[in-house]
Amino acid sequence: MIIDSVSGEKTSADILIQDGIIKEIGSGLTAEAGTEIVNLEGSYVSDGWVEAHTHVEWEGGQVGLDPERTYPADGITYVVDAGTDGPLNYEFVHNKLAALSIPGKSYLHVARYGSVRRGKELLEPELLDKEAFRAAYRDFRDEIIGVKIRIDPRVNADIVSTLRASRELADELELPLIIHPTQCPESLDLILSYMGKNDVYAHTYSGIAPCILDEKGIVRDCVWEARKRGVWFDLSHGSNNFTFEVDAKAMAQDFVVDTISTDLHSANILGAVKSMPETMSKMLYLGMSLEIIINKITEQTIRMLGLKDKTLGIKVGKKADLTAFRVESGCFSLIDSVKVSVSIDKRISTVATIFGDNLYLPRKTVFLK
Ligand SMILES: [Zn+2]
């Protein structure tokens, strides 16, 4: 069943792919002897999924997973590193992206060594090095799509200075700003006041301050105002930043994330996050329709990231870029970042991913480096 990423329309058909290109779509197709048949009966096929927030590399593999054996197996055919490394160690991310069989982009962290090295991030003011950022951006202009910061008192010498400097850098280079807020003593009003059109607020359904909900559980005015200005709100699940409670309360007030991403890395692949299909299953559990979920990991994500090299639609003549998945019935459980567990009777799982002439099957284990 082919599901359209934009309209949600469904059509039952076979797809014939030759040399990585879609040759024919229709029922009862036949193929030459020796053609590999992937039986997708009972499955959906959509455009390949886009992962808007993950970490392909942590400076030489300190705590990394194996992106090539992880993402395509999870249905992903386009991956974005959410600013793991900074200008002085960016080649680790670049080399990892360049080695992938699927396309990838990255945000660049404003700290010289990004979010990992020596644990310092922006704890010393000179680690925010605009000249180094400009130079790295010049070198990797086709790959870097935005400016990343973490607004967390544990990794910043001064939060307001970080906000101000990264805003200046984003404006100067005409790049969006992606903000990861955690345990922040500053108000959400203040953080969002630095954000505008096409910037990305990560970890939207986090229960950790600054929560999008106020003490009474109401979505804060500044969140609605930011959305009106064109700020994107991304799920970016992560180890600590997704709770069923915040999600359910926000969705009950019609505040729904624009995009769905996992923030998957080696520290949460066996924990709360696990995979993209697992994250999508959480949204299904919370009442989001399958069609909307697919739209939020394809069309919406492409718009948020401004990707020019990914087009939608499963059409004859196009390079195969497909994810086949199933909605399984049974008795399963899901866990959020605060270890709340829920029982579900439907979950999303991948069946096959096809990108060009590569076929990837679902992974049955975790591939760490
Ligand atoms: Zn992240």
Short mmCIF file of C-alpha atoms and ligand atoms in Angstrom, two decimals:
data_model
loop_
_atom_site.label_atom_id
_atom_site.label_comp_id
_atom_site.label_asym_id
_atom_site.label_seq_id
_atom_site.Cartn_x
_atom_site.Cartn_y
_atom_site.Cartn_z
CA MET A 1 0.00 0.00 0.00
CA ILE A 2 1.70 3.17 -1.17
CA ILE A 3 0.96 6.06 1.17
CA ASP A 4 1.39 9.60 -0.11
CA SER A 5 3.52 11.68 2.28
CA VAL A 6 1.60 14.86 1.59
CA SER A 7 -2.04 13.88 1.04
CA GLY A 8 -2.04 10.60 2.98
CA GLU A 9 -3.78 8.97 0.02
CA LYS A 10 -3.25 5.21 -0.29
CA THR A 11 -2.91 3.10 -3.43
CA SER A 12 -2.25 -0.59 -3.65
CA ALA A 13 0.45 -1.45 -6.20
CA ASP A 14 3.66 -3.24 -7.06
CA ILE A 15 6.80 -1.22 -7.66
CA LEU A 16 9.46 -2.28 -10.15
CA ILE A 17 12.92 -0.87 -9.58
CA GLN A 18 15.81 -1.25 -11.99
CA ASP A 19 19.32 0.09 -11.39
CA GLY A 20 17.97 2.11 -8.49
CA ILE A 21 15.29 3.86 -10.58
CA ILE A 22 11.53 3.26 -10.34
CA LYS A 23 10.57 1.75 -13.70
CA GLU A 24 6.95 0.87 -13.19
CA ILE A 25 4.15 1.16 -10.63
CA GLY A 26 0.97 -0.91 -11.01
CA SER A 27 -0.77 -4.11 -10.10
CA GLY A 28 0.41 -7.56 -11.08
CA LEU A 29 3.77 -6.38 -12.43
CA THR A 30 6.13 -8.98 -13.77
CA ALA A 31 9.90 -8.81 -13.82
CA GLU A 32 12.79 -10.52 -15.53
CA ALA A 33 14.06 -13.79 -14.12
CA GLY A 34 16.59 -13.18 -11.40
CA THR A 35 14.93 -9.99 -10.18
CA GLU A 36 14.97 -9.77 -6.40
CA ILE A 37 11.42 -9.81 -5.02
CA VAL A 38 10.67 -8.05 -1.73
CA ASN A 39 7.30 -9.23 -0.52
CA LEU A 40 5.57 -6.23 1.04
CA GLU A 41 2.11 -7.68 1.37
CA GLY A 42 0.44 -6.12 4.40
CA SER A 43 2.95 -3.27 4.47
CA TYR A 44 2.85 0.41 3.67
CA VAL A 45 5.41 2.09 1.45
CA SER A 46 6.17 5.78 1.87
CA ASP A 47 8.88 8.18 0.77
CA GLY A 48 12.09 7.44 2.68
CA TRP A 49 12.04 8.97 6.15
CA VAL A 50 14.14 11.93 7.26
CA GLU A 51 15.81 11.93 10.66
CA ALA A 52 16.09 15.60 11.64
CA HIS A 53 17.96 15.19 14.90
CA THR A 54 20.50 12.52 15.65
CA HIS A 55 24.21 12.16 16.35
CA VAL A 56 26.22 10.31 13.75
CA GLU A 57 29.52 10.80 15.48
CA TRP A 58 30.81 11.98 18.80
CA GLU A 59 34.35 13.08 18.09
CA GLY A 60 36.03 9.92 17.07
CA GLY A 61 33.39 7.55 18.25
CA GLN A 62 33.51 8.14 22.01
CA VAL A 63 29.89 7.25 22.48
CA GLY A 64 28.72 6.75 18.93
CA LEU A 65 26.61 4.17 17.23
CA ASP A 66 27.20 2.87 13.75
CA PRO A 67 25.10 5.17 11.56
CA GLU A 68 25.32 3.08 8.38
CA ARG A 69 24.01 -0.04 10.07
CA THR A 70 21.46 1.87 12.18
CA TYR A 71 19.57 4.55 10.23
CA PRO A 72 18.65 2.93 6.89
CA ALA A 73 17.61 -0.23 8.74
CA ASP A 74 15.28 2.00 10.78
CA GLY A 75 13.63 3.38 7.64
CA ILE A 76 15.74 6.52 7.33
CA THR A 77 17.13 7.62 3.97
CA TYR A 78 18.28 11.11 4.98
CA VAL A 79 20.01 11.89 8.23
CA VAL A 80 20.86 15.13 10.04
CA ASP A 81 23.46 15.38 12.77
CA ALA A 82 22.10 17.91 15.26
CA GLY A 83 25.35 19.71 15.97
CA THR A 84 27.39 17.14 17.85
CA ASP A 85 30.77 18.62 17.04
CA GLY A 86 32.04 22.17 16.70
CA PRO A 87 34.25 23.97 14.17
CA LEU A 88 37.54 22.50 15.38
CA ASN A 89 36.47 18.85 15.36
CA TYR A 90 33.78 18.94 12.68
CA GLU A 91 35.73 16.62 10.38
CA PHE A 92 34.62 13.68 12.54
CA VAL A 93 30.98 14.36 11.63
CA HIS A 94 31.85 15.22 8.05
CA ASN A 95 33.80 11.98 7.52
CA LYS A 96 30.99 9.94 8.99
CA LEU A 97 28.36 11.62 6.79
CA ALA A 98 30.55 11.26 3.71
CA ALA A 99 30.89 7.51 4.30
CA LEU A 100 27.13 6.90 4.52
CA SER A 101 25.20 5.33 1.65
CA ILE A 102 22.36 7.80 2.31
CA PRO A 103 22.61 11.61 2.18
CA GLY A 104 23.21 13.63 5.30
CA LYS A 105 23.57 17.18 6.61
CA SER A 106 24.58 18.72 9.88
CA TYR A 107 24.16 21.59 12.24
CA LEU A 108 27.40 23.02 13.55
CA HIS A 109 27.74 23.60 17.27
CA VAL A 110 29.02 27.07 18.18
CA ALA A 111 31.46 25.70 20.79
CA ARG A 112 34.95 25.08 19.35
CA TYR A 113 34.75 21.38 20.14
CA GLY A 114 30.98 20.99 20.16
CA SER A 115 29.08 19.22 22.85
CA VAL A 116 31.46 16.47 23.85
CA ARG A 117 35.14 17.23 23.98
CA ARG A 118 36.49 17.54 27.49
CA GLY A 119 32.97 18.23 28.66
CA LYS A 120 33.61 21.98 28.53
CA GLU A 121 31.37 23.04 25.68
CA LEU A 122 30.95 26.79 26.40
CA LEU A 123 32.04 26.87 30.02
CA GLU A 124 34.90 29.18 29.07
CA PRO A 125 33.90 32.24 27.04
CA GLU A 126 36.72 31.83 24.47
CA LEU A 127 35.27 28.45 23.45
CA LEU A 128 32.62 30.41 21.56
CA ASP A 129 34.82 31.22 18.61
CA LYS A 130 32.95 33.00 15.81
CA GLU A 131 35.95 33.08 13.48
CA ALA A 132 36.42 29.30 13.75
CA PHE A 133 32.72 28.85 13.05
CA ARG A 134 32.88 31.05 9.94
CA ALA A 135 35.91 29.12 8.66
CA ALA A 136 34.26 25.71 9.16
CA TYR A 137 31.12 26.99 7.47
CA ARG A 138 33.18 28.15 4.50
CA ASP A 139 34.76 24.69 4.25
CA PHE A 140 31.52 22.71 4.62
CA ARG A 141 28.94 25.08 3.23
CA ASP A 142 26.99 22.38 1.39
CA GLU A 143 26.67 20.25 4.48
CA ILE A 144 26.08 22.65 7.38
CA ILE A 145 22.46 23.76 7.59
CA GLY A 146 22.30 25.63 10.87
CA VAL A 147 23.80 26.88 14.12
CA LYS A 148 23.45 24.68 17.21
CA ILE A 149 23.54 25.61 20.89
CA ARG A 150 22.59 23.91 24.11
CA ILE A 151 21.04 26.22 26.65
CA ASP A 152 22.01 24.42 29.82
CA PRO A 153 23.77 26.09 32.79
CA ARG A 154 26.07 23.08 33.12
CA VAL A 155 27.72 23.77 29.76
CA ASN A 156 27.59 27.57 29.40
CA ALA A 157 29.60 30.26 31.11
CA ASP A 158 26.78 32.69 30.48
CA ILE A 159 23.52 31.69 28.86
CA VAL A 160 22.49 35.12 27.64
CA SER A 161 25.88 35.67 25.99
CA THR A 162 25.56 32.30 24.24
CA LEU A 163 22.08 33.19 23.00
CA ARG A 164 23.16 36.61 21.80
CA ALA A 165 26.36 35.47 20.06
CA SER A 166 24.75 32.50 18.34
CA ARG A 167 21.87 34.68 17.16
CA GLU A 168 24.39 37.11 15.66
CA LEU A 169 26.22 34.27 13.95
CA ALA A 170 23.00 32.77 12.57
CA ASP A 171 21.91 36.17 11.20
CA GLU A 172 25.31 36.93 9.71
CA LEU A 173 25.52 33.58 7.89
CA GLU A 174 21.77 33.47 7.17
CA LEU A 175 21.41 30.11 8.90
CA PRO A 176 18.67 28.92 11.23
CA LEU A 177 19.41 28.48 14.91
CA ILE A 178 18.62 25.21 16.65
CA ILE A 179 18.28 25.38 20.41
CA HIS A 180 18.41 22.49 22.84
CA PRO A 181 17.25 23.79 26.23
CA THR A 182 17.80 21.78 29.42
CA GLN A 183 17.60 22.51 33.14
CA CYS A 184 17.47 26.14 32.25
CA PRO A 185 17.05 28.75 34.96
CA GLU A 186 16.17 31.35 32.34
CA SER A 187 12.55 31.61 31.30
CA LEU A 188 11.25 30.14 28.09
CA ASP A 189 10.12 33.66 27.15
CA LEU A 190 13.75 34.75 27.18
CA ILE A 191 15.01 31.78 25.12
CA LEU A 192 12.25 32.06 22.54
CA SER A 193 12.78 35.81 22.24
CA TYR A 194 16.03 34.93 20.43
CA MET A 195 14.21 32.69 17.96
CA GLY A 196 12.36 33.52 14.76
CA LYS A 197 11.36 32.18 11.38
CA ASN A 198 12.85 28.78 10.52
CA ASP A 199 14.70 28.38 13.81
CA VAL A 200 14.22 25.03 15.51
CA TYR A 201 13.24 24.43 19.10
CA ALA A 202 14.39 20.91 20.02
CA HIS A 203 12.97 18.60 22.69
CA THR A 204 9.49 20.12 22.61
CA TYR A 205 7.81 17.59 24.91
CA SER A 206 10.50 17.62 27.57
CA GLY A 207 9.33 17.72 31.17
CA ILE A 208 12.55 19.43 32.23
CA ALA A 209 12.65 23.21 32.55
CA PRO A 210 11.96 25.25 30.55
CA CYS A 211 8.86 23.19 29.86
CA ILE A 212 6.47 24.40 27.17
CA LEU A 213 3.69 24.00 29.78
CA ASP A 214 3.25 26.33 32.76
CA GLU A 215 2.67 25.16 36.35
CA LYS A 216 -1.00 24.57 35.55
CA GLY A 217 -0.19 22.45 32.51
CA ILE A 218 -1.19 25.14 30.00
CA VAL A 219 0.91 25.72 26.87
CA ARG A 220 2.72 29.00 27.50
CA ASP A 221 1.78 32.07 25.45
CA CYS A 222 5.39 32.54 24.34
CA VAL A 223 5.26 29.09 22.67
CA TRP A 224 2.20 29.98 20.62
CA GLU A 225 3.75 33.34 19.73
CA ALA A 226 7.00 31.66 18.63
CA ARG A 227 5.05 29.29 16.40
CA LYS A 228 3.29 32.29 14.84
CA ARG A 229 6.71 33.83 14.09
CA GLY A 230 7.69 30.64 12.25
CA VAL A 231 9.76 28.81 14.89
CA TRP A 232 9.66 25.04 14.27
CA PHE A 233 8.96 22.75 17.22
CA ASP A 234 10.67 19.39 16.84
CA LEU A 235 10.14 16.32 18.99
CA SER A 236 13.82 15.26 19.31
CA HIS A 237 13.01 12.60 21.91
CA GLY A 238 16.45 12.03 23.44
CA SER A 239 17.45 10.40 26.70
CA ASN A 240 15.73 12.94 28.92
CA ASN A 241 13.41 14.97 26.77
CA PHE A 242 10.16 13.23 26.03
CA THR A 243 7.32 12.52 28.43
CA PHE A 244 3.91 11.11 27.61
CA GLU A 245 2.48 13.58 30.13
CA VAL A 246 3.77 16.77 28.48
CA ASP A 247 2.98 15.40 25.03
CA ALA A 248 -0.60 14.41 25.93
CA LYS A 249 -1.30 17.72 27.69
CA ALA A 250 0.10 19.77 24.81
CA MET A 251 -1.73 17.74 22.17
CA ALA A 252 -4.99 18.09 24.13
CA GLN A 253 -4.53 21.86 23.67
CA ASP A 254 -3.78 21.34 19.96
CA PHE A 255 -0.13 22.09 20.37
CA VAL A 256 1.38 19.39 18.20
CA VAL A 257 5.04 19.14 17.21
CA ASP A 258 5.82 20.17 13.65
CA THR A 259 8.29 17.34 13.12
CA ILE A 260 9.26 14.02 14.69
CA SER A 261 12.87 13.08 15.35
CA THR A 262 14.63 10.75 17.77
CA ASP A 263 17.91 12.30 19.02
CA LEU A 264 19.17 8.73 18.91
CA HIS A 265 22.68 7.92 20.14
CA SER A 266 24.46 5.12 21.90
CA ALA A 267 23.32 6.23 25.36
CA ASN A 268 19.62 5.93 24.55
CA ILE A 269 19.40 3.32 21.80
CA LEU A 270 18.90 0.67 24.47
CA GLY A 271 16.96 3.05 26.72
CA ALA A 272 13.94 5.24 26.11
CA VAL A 273 14.46 6.06 22.43
CA LYS A 274 15.46 2.80 20.68
CA SER A 275 14.60 3.84 17.12
CA MET A 276 12.56 6.00 14.77
CA PRO A 277 9.74 3.39 14.47
CA GLU A 278 9.56 3.22 18.28
CA THR A 279 9.29 7.04 18.48
CA MET A 280 6.60 7.02 15.79
CA SER A 281 4.71 4.34 17.74
CA LYS A 282 4.61 6.72 20.70
CA MET A 283 2.89 9.34 18.57
CA LEU A 284 0.45 6.72 17.30
CA TYR A 285 -0.29 5.78 20.92
CA LEU A 286 -0.92 9.46 21.73
CA GLY A 287 -3.51 9.71 18.98
CA MET A 288 -1.64 11.06 15.98
CA SER A 289 -2.79 9.46 12.74
CA LEU A 290 -0.42 7.37 10.66
CA GLU A 291 -0.76 9.79 7.73
CA ILE A 292 0.24 12.77 9.90
CA ILE A 293 3.16 10.86 11.41
CA ILE A 294 4.51 10.08 7.94
CA ASN A 295 4.01 13.69 6.88
CA LYS A 296 5.98 14.89 9.91
CA ILE A 297 9.02 12.75 9.08
CA THR A 298 8.98 13.57 5.38
CA GLU A 299 7.40 16.74 4.02
CA GLN A 300 7.46 18.77 7.23
CA THR A 301 11.01 17.77 8.09
CA ILE A 302 12.24 18.60 4.58
CA ARG A 303 10.64 22.04 4.89
CA MET A 304 12.06 22.62 8.36
CA LEU A 305 15.57 21.68 7.26
CA GLY A 306 15.29 23.46 3.92
CA LEU A 307 16.53 20.37 2.06
CA LYS A 308 16.81 21.02 -1.65
CA ASP A 309 18.11 17.59 -2.65
CA LYS A 310 15.18 15.49 -1.48
CA THR A 311 11.93 15.49 -3.39
CA LEU A 312 8.75 13.69 -2.47
CA GLY A 313 6.49 11.36 -4.40
CA ILE A 314 6.86 7.76 -5.50
CA LYS A 315 6.96 8.13 -9.28
CA VAL A 316 8.23 6.34 -12.36
CA GLY A 317 11.62 7.68 -13.42
CA LYS A 318 12.65 8.74 -9.91
CA LYS A 319 15.47 7.29 -7.87
CA ALA A 320 14.04 4.73 -5.45
CA ASP A 321 13.83 6.34 -2.01
CA LEU A 322 11.32 4.24 -0.12
CA THR A 323 10.52 2.99 3.34
CA ALA A 324 8.30 -0.06 3.78
CA PHE A 325 6.78 -0.49 7.21
CA ARG A 326 3.99 -2.27 8.98
CA VAL A 327 1.56 -1.41 11.74
CA GLU A 328 1.71 -4.56 13.83
CA SER A 329 -1.04 -5.64 16.20
CA GLY A 330 -0.17 -7.32 19.47
CA CYS A 331 0.77 -6.49 23.02
CA PHE A 332 3.79 -4.21 23.29
CA SER A 333 5.10 -1.62 25.71
CA LEU A 334 6.70 1.79 25.32
CA ILE A 335 8.71 3.82 27.79
CA ASP A 336 9.32 7.57 27.96
CA SER A 337 12.28 9.55 29.29
CA VAL A 338 11.02 9.49 32.88
CA LYS A 339 10.47 5.72 32.74
CA VAL A 340 6.69 5.86 32.47
CA SER A 341 5.68 2.70 30.68
CA VAL A 342 2.50 2.21 28.67
CA SER A 343 0.97 -0.85 27.03
CA ILE A 344 0.03 -0.56 23.38
CA ASP A 345 -1.69 -2.82 20.90
CA LYS A 346 -0.26 -1.31 17.72
CA ARG A 347 3.28 -0.48 16.82
CA ILE A 348 5.15 0.66 13.75
CA SER A 349 8.02 -1.47 12.51
CA THR A 350 10.12 -1.29 9.37
CA VAL A 351 10.07 -4.05 6.77
CA ALA A 352 12.58 -2.79 4.21
CA THR A 353 14.24 0.43 3.12
CA ILE A 354 15.31 1.03 -0.45
CA PHE A 355 17.60 3.84 -1.50
CA GLY A 356 18.80 3.64 -5.10
CA ASP A 357 19.85 0.05 -5.60
CA ASN A 358 20.54 -0.56 -1.92
CA LEU A 359 18.12 -2.68 0.07
CA TYR A 360 18.31 -2.49 3.85
CA LEU A 361 16.49 -4.86 6.16
CA PRO A 362 15.35 -4.03 9.71
CA ARG A 363 18.02 -4.31 12.34
CA LYS A 364 17.57 -6.88 15.05
CA THR A 365 20.28 -5.58 17.30
CA VAL A 366 22.20 -2.45 18.25
CA PHE A 367 25.39 -1.55 16.41
CA LEU A 368 27.75 0.43 18.58
CA LYS A 369 31.21 1.49 17.52
ZN ZN B 1 20.72 15.85 20.41
#
